[in-house]
PDB file of C-alpha atoms in Angstrom:
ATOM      1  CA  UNK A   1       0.000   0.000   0.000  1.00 44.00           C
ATOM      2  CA  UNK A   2       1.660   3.189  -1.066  1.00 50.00           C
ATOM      3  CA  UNK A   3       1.061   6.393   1.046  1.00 51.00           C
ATOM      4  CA  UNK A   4      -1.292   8.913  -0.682  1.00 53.00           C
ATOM      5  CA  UNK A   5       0.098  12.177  -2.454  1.00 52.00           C
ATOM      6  CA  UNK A   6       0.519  15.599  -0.071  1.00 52.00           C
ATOM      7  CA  UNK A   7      -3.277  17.216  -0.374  1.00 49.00           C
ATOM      8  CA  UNK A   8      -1.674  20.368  -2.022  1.00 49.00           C
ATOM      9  CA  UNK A   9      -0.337  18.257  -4.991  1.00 49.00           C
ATOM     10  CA  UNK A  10       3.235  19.020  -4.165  1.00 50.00           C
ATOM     11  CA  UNK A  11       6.274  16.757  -4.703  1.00 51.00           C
ATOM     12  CA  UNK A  12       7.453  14.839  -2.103  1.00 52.00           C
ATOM     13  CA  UNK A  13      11.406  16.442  -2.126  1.00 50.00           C
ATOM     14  CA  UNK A  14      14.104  14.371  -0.922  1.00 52.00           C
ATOM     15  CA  UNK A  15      14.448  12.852   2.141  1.00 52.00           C
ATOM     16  CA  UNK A  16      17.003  14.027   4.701  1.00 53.00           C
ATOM     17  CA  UNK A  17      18.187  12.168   7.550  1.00 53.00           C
ATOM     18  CA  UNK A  18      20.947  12.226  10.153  1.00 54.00           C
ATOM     19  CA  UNK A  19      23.914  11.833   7.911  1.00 56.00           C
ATOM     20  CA  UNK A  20      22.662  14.721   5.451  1.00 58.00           C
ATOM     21  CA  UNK A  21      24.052  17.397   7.430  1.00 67.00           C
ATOM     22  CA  UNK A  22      27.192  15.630   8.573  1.00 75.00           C
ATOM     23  CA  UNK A  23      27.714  14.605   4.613  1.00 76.00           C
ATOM     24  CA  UNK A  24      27.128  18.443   3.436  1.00 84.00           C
ATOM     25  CA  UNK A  25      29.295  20.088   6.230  1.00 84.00           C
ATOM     26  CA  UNK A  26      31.944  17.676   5.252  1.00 86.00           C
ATOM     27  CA  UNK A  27      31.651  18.911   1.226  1.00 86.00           C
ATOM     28  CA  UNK A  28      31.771  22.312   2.709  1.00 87.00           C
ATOM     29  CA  UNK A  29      35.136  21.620   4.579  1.00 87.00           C
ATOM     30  CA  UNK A  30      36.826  19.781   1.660  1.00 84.00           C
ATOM     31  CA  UNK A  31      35.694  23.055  -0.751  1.00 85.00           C
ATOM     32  CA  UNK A  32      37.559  25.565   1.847  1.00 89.00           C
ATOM     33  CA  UNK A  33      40.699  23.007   2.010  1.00 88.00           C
ATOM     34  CA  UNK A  34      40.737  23.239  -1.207  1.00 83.00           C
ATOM     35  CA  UNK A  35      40.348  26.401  -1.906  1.00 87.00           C
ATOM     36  CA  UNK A  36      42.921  27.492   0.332  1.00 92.00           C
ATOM     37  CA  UNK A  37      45.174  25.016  -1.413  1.00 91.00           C
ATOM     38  CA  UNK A  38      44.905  26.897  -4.548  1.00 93.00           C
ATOM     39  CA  UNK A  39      45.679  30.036  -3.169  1.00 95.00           C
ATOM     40  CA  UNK A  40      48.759  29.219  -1.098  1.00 96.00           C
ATOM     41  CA  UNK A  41      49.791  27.803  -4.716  1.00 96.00           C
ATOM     42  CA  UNK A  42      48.979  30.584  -6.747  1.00 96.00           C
ATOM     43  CA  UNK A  43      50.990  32.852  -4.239  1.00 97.00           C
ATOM     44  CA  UNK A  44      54.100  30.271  -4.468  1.00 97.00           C
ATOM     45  CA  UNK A  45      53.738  31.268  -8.238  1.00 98.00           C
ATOM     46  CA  UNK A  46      53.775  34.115  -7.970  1.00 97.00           C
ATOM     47  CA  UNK A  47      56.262  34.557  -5.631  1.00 97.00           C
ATOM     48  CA  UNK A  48      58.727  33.151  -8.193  1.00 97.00           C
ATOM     49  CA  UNK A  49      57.335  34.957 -10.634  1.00 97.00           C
ATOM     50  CA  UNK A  50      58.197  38.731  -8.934  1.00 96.00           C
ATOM     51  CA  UNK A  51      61.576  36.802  -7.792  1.00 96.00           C
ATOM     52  CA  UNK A  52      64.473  38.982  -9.886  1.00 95.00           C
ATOM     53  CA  UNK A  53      67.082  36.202 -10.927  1.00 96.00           C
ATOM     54  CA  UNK A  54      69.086  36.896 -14.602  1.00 95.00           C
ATOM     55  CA  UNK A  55      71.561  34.699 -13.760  1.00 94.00           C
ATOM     56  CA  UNK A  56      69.363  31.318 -13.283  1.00 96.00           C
ATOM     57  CA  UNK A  57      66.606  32.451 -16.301  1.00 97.00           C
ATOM     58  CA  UNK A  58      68.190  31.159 -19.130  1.00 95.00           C
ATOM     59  CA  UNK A  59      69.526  28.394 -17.179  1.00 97.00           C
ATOM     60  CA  UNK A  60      66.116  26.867 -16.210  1.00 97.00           C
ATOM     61  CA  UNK A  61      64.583  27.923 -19.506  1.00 97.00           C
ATOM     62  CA  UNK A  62      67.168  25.546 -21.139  1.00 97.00           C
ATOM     63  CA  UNK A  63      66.728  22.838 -18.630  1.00 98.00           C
ATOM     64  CA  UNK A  64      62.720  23.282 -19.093  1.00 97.00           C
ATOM     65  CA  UNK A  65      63.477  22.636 -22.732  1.00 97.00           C
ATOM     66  CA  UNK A  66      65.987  20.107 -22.397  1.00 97.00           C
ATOM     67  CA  UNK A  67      63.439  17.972 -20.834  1.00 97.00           C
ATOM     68  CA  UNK A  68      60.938  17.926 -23.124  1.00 97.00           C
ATOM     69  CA  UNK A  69      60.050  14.703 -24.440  1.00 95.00           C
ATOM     70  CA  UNK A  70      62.168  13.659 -21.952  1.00 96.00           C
ATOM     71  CA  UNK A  71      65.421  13.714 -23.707  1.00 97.00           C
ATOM     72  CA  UNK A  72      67.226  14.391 -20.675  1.00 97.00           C
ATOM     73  CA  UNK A  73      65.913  11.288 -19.405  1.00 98.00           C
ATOM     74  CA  UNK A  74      66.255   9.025 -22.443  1.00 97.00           C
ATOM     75  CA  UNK A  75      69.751  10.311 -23.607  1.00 97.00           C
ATOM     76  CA  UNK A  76      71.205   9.432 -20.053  1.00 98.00           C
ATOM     77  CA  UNK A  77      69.640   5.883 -20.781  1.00 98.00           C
ATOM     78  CA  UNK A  78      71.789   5.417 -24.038  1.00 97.00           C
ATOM     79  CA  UNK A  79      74.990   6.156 -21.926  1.00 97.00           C
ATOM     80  CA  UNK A  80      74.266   3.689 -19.018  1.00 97.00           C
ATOM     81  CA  UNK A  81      73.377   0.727 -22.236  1.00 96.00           C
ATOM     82  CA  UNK A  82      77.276   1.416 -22.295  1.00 95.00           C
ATOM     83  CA  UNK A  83      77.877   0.228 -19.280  1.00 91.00           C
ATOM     84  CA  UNK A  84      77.504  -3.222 -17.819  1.00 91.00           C
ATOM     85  CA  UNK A  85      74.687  -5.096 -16.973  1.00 93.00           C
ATOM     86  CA  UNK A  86      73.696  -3.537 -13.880  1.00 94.00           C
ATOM     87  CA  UNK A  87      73.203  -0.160 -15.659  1.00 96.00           C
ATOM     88  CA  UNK A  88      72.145  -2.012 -18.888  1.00 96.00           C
ATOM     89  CA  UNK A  89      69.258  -2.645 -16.395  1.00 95.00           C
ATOM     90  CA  UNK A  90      68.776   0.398 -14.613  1.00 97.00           C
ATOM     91  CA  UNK A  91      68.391   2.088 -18.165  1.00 97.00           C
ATOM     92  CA  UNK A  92      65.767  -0.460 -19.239  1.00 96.00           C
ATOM     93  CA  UNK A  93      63.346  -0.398 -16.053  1.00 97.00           C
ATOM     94  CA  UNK A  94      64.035   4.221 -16.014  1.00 98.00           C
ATOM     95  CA  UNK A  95      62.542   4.033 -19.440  1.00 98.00           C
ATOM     96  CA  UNK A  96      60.059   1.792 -18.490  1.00 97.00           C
ATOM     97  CA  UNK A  97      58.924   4.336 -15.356  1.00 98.00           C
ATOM     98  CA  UNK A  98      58.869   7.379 -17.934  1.00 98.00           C
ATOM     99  CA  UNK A  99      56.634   4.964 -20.424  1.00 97.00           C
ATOM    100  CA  UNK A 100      54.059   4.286 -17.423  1.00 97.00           C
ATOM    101  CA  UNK A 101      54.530   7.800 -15.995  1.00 98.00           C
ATOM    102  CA  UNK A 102      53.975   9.210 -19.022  1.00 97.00           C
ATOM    103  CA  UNK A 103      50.995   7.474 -20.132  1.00 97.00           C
ATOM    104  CA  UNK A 104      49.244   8.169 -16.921  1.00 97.00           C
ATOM    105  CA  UNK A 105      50.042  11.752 -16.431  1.00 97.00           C
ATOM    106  CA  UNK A 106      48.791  12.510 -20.038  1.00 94.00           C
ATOM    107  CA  UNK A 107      46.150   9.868 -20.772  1.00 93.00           C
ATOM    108  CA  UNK A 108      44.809  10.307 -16.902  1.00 94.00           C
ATOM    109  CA  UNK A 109      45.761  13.206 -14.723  1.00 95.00           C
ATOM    110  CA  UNK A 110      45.443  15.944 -17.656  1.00 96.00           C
ATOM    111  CA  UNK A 111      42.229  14.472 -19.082  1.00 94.00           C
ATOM    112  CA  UNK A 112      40.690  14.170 -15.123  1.00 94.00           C
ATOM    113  CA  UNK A 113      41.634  17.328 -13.474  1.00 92.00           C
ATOM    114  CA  UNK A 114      41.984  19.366 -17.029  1.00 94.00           C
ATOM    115  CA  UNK A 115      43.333  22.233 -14.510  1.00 96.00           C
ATOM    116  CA  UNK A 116      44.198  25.799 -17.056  1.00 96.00           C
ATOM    117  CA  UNK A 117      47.535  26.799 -17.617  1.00 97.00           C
ATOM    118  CA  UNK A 118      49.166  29.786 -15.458  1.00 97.00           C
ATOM    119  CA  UNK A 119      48.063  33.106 -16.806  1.00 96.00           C
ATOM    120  CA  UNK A 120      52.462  33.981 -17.448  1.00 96.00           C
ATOM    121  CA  UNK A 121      51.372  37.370 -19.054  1.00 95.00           C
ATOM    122  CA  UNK A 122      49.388  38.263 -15.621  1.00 96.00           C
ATOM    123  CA  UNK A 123      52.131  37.449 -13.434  1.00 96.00           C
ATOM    124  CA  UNK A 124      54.485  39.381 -15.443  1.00 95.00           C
ATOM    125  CA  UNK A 125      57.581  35.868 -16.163  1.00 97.00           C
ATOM    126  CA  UNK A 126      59.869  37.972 -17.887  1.00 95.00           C
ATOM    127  CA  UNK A 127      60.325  37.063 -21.358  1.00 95.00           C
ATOM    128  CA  UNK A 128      64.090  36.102 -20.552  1.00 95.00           C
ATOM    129  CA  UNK A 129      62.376  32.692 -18.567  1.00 97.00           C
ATOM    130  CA  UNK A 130      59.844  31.878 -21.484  1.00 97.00           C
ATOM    131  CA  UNK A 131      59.399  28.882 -22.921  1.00 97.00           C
ATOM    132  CA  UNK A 132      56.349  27.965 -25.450  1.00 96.00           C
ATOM    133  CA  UNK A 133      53.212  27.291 -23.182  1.00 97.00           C
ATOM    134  CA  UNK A 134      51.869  23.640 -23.888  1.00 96.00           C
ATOM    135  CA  UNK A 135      48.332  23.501 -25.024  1.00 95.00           C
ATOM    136  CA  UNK A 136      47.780  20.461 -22.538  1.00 95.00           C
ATOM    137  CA  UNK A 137      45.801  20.807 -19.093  1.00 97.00           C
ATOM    138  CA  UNK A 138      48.092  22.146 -16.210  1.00 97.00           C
ATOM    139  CA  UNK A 139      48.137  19.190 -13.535  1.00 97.00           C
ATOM    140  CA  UNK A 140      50.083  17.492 -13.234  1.00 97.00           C
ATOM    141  CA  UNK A 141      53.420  18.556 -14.462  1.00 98.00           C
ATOM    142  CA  UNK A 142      54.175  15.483 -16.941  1.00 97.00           C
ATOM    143  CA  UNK A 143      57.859  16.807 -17.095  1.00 98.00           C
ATOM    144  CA  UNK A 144      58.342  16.334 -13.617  1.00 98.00           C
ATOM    145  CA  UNK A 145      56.804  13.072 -12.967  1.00 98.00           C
ATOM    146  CA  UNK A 146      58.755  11.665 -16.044  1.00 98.00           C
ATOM    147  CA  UNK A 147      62.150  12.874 -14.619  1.00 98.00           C
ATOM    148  CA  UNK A 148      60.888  11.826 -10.996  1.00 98.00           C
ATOM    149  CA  UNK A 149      60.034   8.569 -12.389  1.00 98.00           C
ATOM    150  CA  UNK A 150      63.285   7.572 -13.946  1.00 98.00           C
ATOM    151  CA  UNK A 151      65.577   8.811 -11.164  1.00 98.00           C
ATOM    152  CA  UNK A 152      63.939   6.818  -8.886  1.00 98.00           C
ATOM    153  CA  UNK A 153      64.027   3.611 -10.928  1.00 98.00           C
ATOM    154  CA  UNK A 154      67.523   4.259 -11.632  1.00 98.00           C
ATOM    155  CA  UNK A 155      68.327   5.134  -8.401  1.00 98.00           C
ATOM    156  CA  UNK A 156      66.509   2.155  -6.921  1.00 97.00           C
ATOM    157  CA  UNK A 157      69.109  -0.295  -9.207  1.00 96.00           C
ATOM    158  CA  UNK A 158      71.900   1.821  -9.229  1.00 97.00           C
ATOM    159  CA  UNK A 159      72.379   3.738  -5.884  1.00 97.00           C
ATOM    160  CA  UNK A 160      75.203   5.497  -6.706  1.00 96.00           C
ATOM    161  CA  UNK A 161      73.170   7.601  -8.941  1.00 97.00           C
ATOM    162  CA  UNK A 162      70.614   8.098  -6.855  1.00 98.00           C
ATOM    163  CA  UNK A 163      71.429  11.612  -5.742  1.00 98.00           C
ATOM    164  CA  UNK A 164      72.760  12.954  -8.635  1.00 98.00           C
ATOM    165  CA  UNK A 165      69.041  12.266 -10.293  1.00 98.00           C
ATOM    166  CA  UNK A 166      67.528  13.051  -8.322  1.00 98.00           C
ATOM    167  CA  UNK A 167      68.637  16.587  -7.813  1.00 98.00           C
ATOM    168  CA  UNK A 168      68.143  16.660 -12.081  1.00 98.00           C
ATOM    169  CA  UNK A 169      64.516  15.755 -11.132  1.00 98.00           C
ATOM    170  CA  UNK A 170      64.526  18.458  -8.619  1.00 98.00           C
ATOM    171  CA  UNK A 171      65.920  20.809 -11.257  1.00 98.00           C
ATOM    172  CA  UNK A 172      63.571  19.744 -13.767  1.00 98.00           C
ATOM    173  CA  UNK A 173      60.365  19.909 -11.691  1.00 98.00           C
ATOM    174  CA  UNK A 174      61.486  23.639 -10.216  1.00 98.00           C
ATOM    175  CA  UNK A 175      61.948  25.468 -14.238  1.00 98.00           C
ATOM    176  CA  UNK A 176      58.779  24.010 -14.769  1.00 98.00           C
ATOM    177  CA  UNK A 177      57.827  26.851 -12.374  1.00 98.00           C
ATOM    178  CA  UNK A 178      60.183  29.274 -12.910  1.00 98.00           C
ATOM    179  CA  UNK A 179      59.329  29.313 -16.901  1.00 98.00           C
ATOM    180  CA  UNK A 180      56.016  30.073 -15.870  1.00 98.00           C
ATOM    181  CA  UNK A 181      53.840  27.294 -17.098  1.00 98.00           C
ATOM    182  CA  UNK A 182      53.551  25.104 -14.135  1.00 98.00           C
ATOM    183  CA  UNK A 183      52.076  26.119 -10.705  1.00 98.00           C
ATOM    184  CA  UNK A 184      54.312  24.316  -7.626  1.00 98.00           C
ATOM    185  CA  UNK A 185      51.069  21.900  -6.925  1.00 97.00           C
ATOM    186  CA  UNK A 186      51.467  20.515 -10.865  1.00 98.00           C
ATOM    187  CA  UNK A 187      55.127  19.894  -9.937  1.00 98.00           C
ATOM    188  CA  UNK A 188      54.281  18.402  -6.783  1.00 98.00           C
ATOM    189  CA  UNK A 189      51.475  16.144  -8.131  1.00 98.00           C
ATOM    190  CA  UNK A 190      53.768  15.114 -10.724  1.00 98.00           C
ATOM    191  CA  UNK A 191      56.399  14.056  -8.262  1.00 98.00           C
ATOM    192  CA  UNK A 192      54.056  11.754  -6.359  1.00 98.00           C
ATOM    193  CA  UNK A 193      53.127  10.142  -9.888  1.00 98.00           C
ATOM    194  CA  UNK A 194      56.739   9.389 -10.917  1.00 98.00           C
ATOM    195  CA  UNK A 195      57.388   7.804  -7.940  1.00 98.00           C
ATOM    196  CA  UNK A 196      54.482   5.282  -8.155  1.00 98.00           C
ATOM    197  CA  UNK A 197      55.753   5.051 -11.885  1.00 98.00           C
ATOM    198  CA  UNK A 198      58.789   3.668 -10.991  1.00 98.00           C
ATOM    199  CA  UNK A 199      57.408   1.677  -8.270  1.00 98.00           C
ATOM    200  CA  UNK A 200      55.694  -0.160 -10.987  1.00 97.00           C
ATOM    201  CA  UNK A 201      58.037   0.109 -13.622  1.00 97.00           C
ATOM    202  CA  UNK A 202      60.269  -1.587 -10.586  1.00 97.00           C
ATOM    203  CA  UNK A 203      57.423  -4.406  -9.594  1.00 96.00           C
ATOM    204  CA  UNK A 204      57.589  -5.533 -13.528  1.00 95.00           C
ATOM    205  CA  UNK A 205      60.960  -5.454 -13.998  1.00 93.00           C
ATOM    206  CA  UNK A 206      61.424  -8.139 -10.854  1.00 92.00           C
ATOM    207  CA  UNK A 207      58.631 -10.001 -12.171  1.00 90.00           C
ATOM    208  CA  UNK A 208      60.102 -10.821 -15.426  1.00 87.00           C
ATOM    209  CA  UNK A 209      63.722 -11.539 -13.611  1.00 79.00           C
ATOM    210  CA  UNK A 210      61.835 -14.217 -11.293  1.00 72.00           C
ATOM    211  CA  UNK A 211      60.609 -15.299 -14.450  1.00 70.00           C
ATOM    212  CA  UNK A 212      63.951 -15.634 -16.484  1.00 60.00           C
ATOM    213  CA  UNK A 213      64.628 -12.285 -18.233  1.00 51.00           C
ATOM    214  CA  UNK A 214      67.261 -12.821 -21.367  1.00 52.00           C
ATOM    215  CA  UNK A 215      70.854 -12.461 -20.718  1.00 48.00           C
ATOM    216  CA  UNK A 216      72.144  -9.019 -20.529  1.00 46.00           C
ATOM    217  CA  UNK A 217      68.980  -7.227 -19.511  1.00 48.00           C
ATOM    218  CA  UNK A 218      68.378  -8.519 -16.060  1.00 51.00           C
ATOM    219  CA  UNK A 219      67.464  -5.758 -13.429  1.00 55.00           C
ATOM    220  CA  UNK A 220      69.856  -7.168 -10.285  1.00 55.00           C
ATOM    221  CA  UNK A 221      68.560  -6.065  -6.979  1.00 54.00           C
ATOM    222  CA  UNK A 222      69.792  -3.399  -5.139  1.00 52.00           C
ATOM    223  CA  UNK A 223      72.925  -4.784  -3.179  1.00 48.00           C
ATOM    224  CA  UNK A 224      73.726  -7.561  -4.957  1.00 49.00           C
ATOM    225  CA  UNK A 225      76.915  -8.575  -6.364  1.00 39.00           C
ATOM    226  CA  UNK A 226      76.589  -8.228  -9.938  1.00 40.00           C
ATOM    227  CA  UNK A 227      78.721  -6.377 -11.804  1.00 35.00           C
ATOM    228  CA  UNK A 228      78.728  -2.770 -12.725  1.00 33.00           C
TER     229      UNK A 228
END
């Protein structure tokens, strides 16, 4: 038996309950986070952006255009295939992290959050730090989770190379800033992504050892006694 219609004709509207309130203050919260989030960003931006330094623009501007495609990445990876197997390896599973990073940051993160570009003109990047402004969504910084991503699967198999990487990666991921077309949360988000990049890129690679990789291109664990 279904209960009869309100007298005045009137749609029943939606039924609240004890968790409504709870469910909307917590949406509420999240927004202001959130919104505070983007503003302490789009200072840090800024910030850089009013922050007078000749002798590092052209610097970074290179860099930010050195990376691109990641050639940094992948021409670093041809010298180490020169080496012996233990950096034949470390080359083959850094690659591997850019491939995954890559694909996720552009065929995921970009398409998801589709977050606009800095306005560079409005924040007055001198011309001196330009580089051309991709067309792609903002976040995350695919430049810095690619470089993230292959020094820590390098560095993972090859520990002496950690640092030095790493501080490339560091490097990378700050001219994306300092050029102007990157806010520091892009950089940051892409940092986090090129690290669980190479933790897969890393999970594969000792998968297919376990399973009998080919001679030559084996990915020895960090520590072992294989040689150099």
């Amino acid at each position: 038996m279904t209960e009869p219609p309100p007298a005045d004709g009137a749609t029943p509207g939606p039924r609240t309950g004890p968790g409504a309130a709870p469910a909307s203050s917590r949406r509420r919260a999240l927004s202001a986070v959130l919104g505070d989030l983007r503003a302490v960003d789009g200072a840090l931006y800024a910030a850089v952006a009013a922050t007078y330094t000749p002798t590092l623009d052209r610097s970074l501007r290179r860099l930010s255009r050195a990376s691109d495609r990641s050639k940094i990445s992948l021409g670093i990876a041809a010298a180490l295939c020169l080496g012996g197997e233990r950096a034949r390896g470390a080359a083959l599973v850094g690659v591997g992290a850019v491939a995954v990073t890559s694909a996720a940051a552009n065929l995921l993160g970009k398409r998801l959050v589709r977050r606009a570009r800095p306005d560079r003109e409005a924040a007055r990047v001198t011309v001196d730090r330009h580089v051309p402004m991709p067309a792609s969504a903002s976040f995350p910084s695919g430049h810095t989770a690619s470089a993230v991503a292959f020094a820590t699967a390098v560095g993972v198999v090859l520990p002496a190379a950690a640092a030095p990487l790493g501080a490339l990666a560091t490097a990378v991921g700050y001219s994306r800033v300092h050029t102007g077309v990157h806010y520091p949360g892009d950089v940051v988000a892409g940092a986090v992504l090129g690290v669980a990049g190479a933790a897969t890129a890393l999970a594969v690679a000792a998968a297919v050892s376990v399973r009998g990789p080919r001679p030559g291109y084996a990915v020895p664990p960090p520590g072992s006694s294989a040689p150099v």
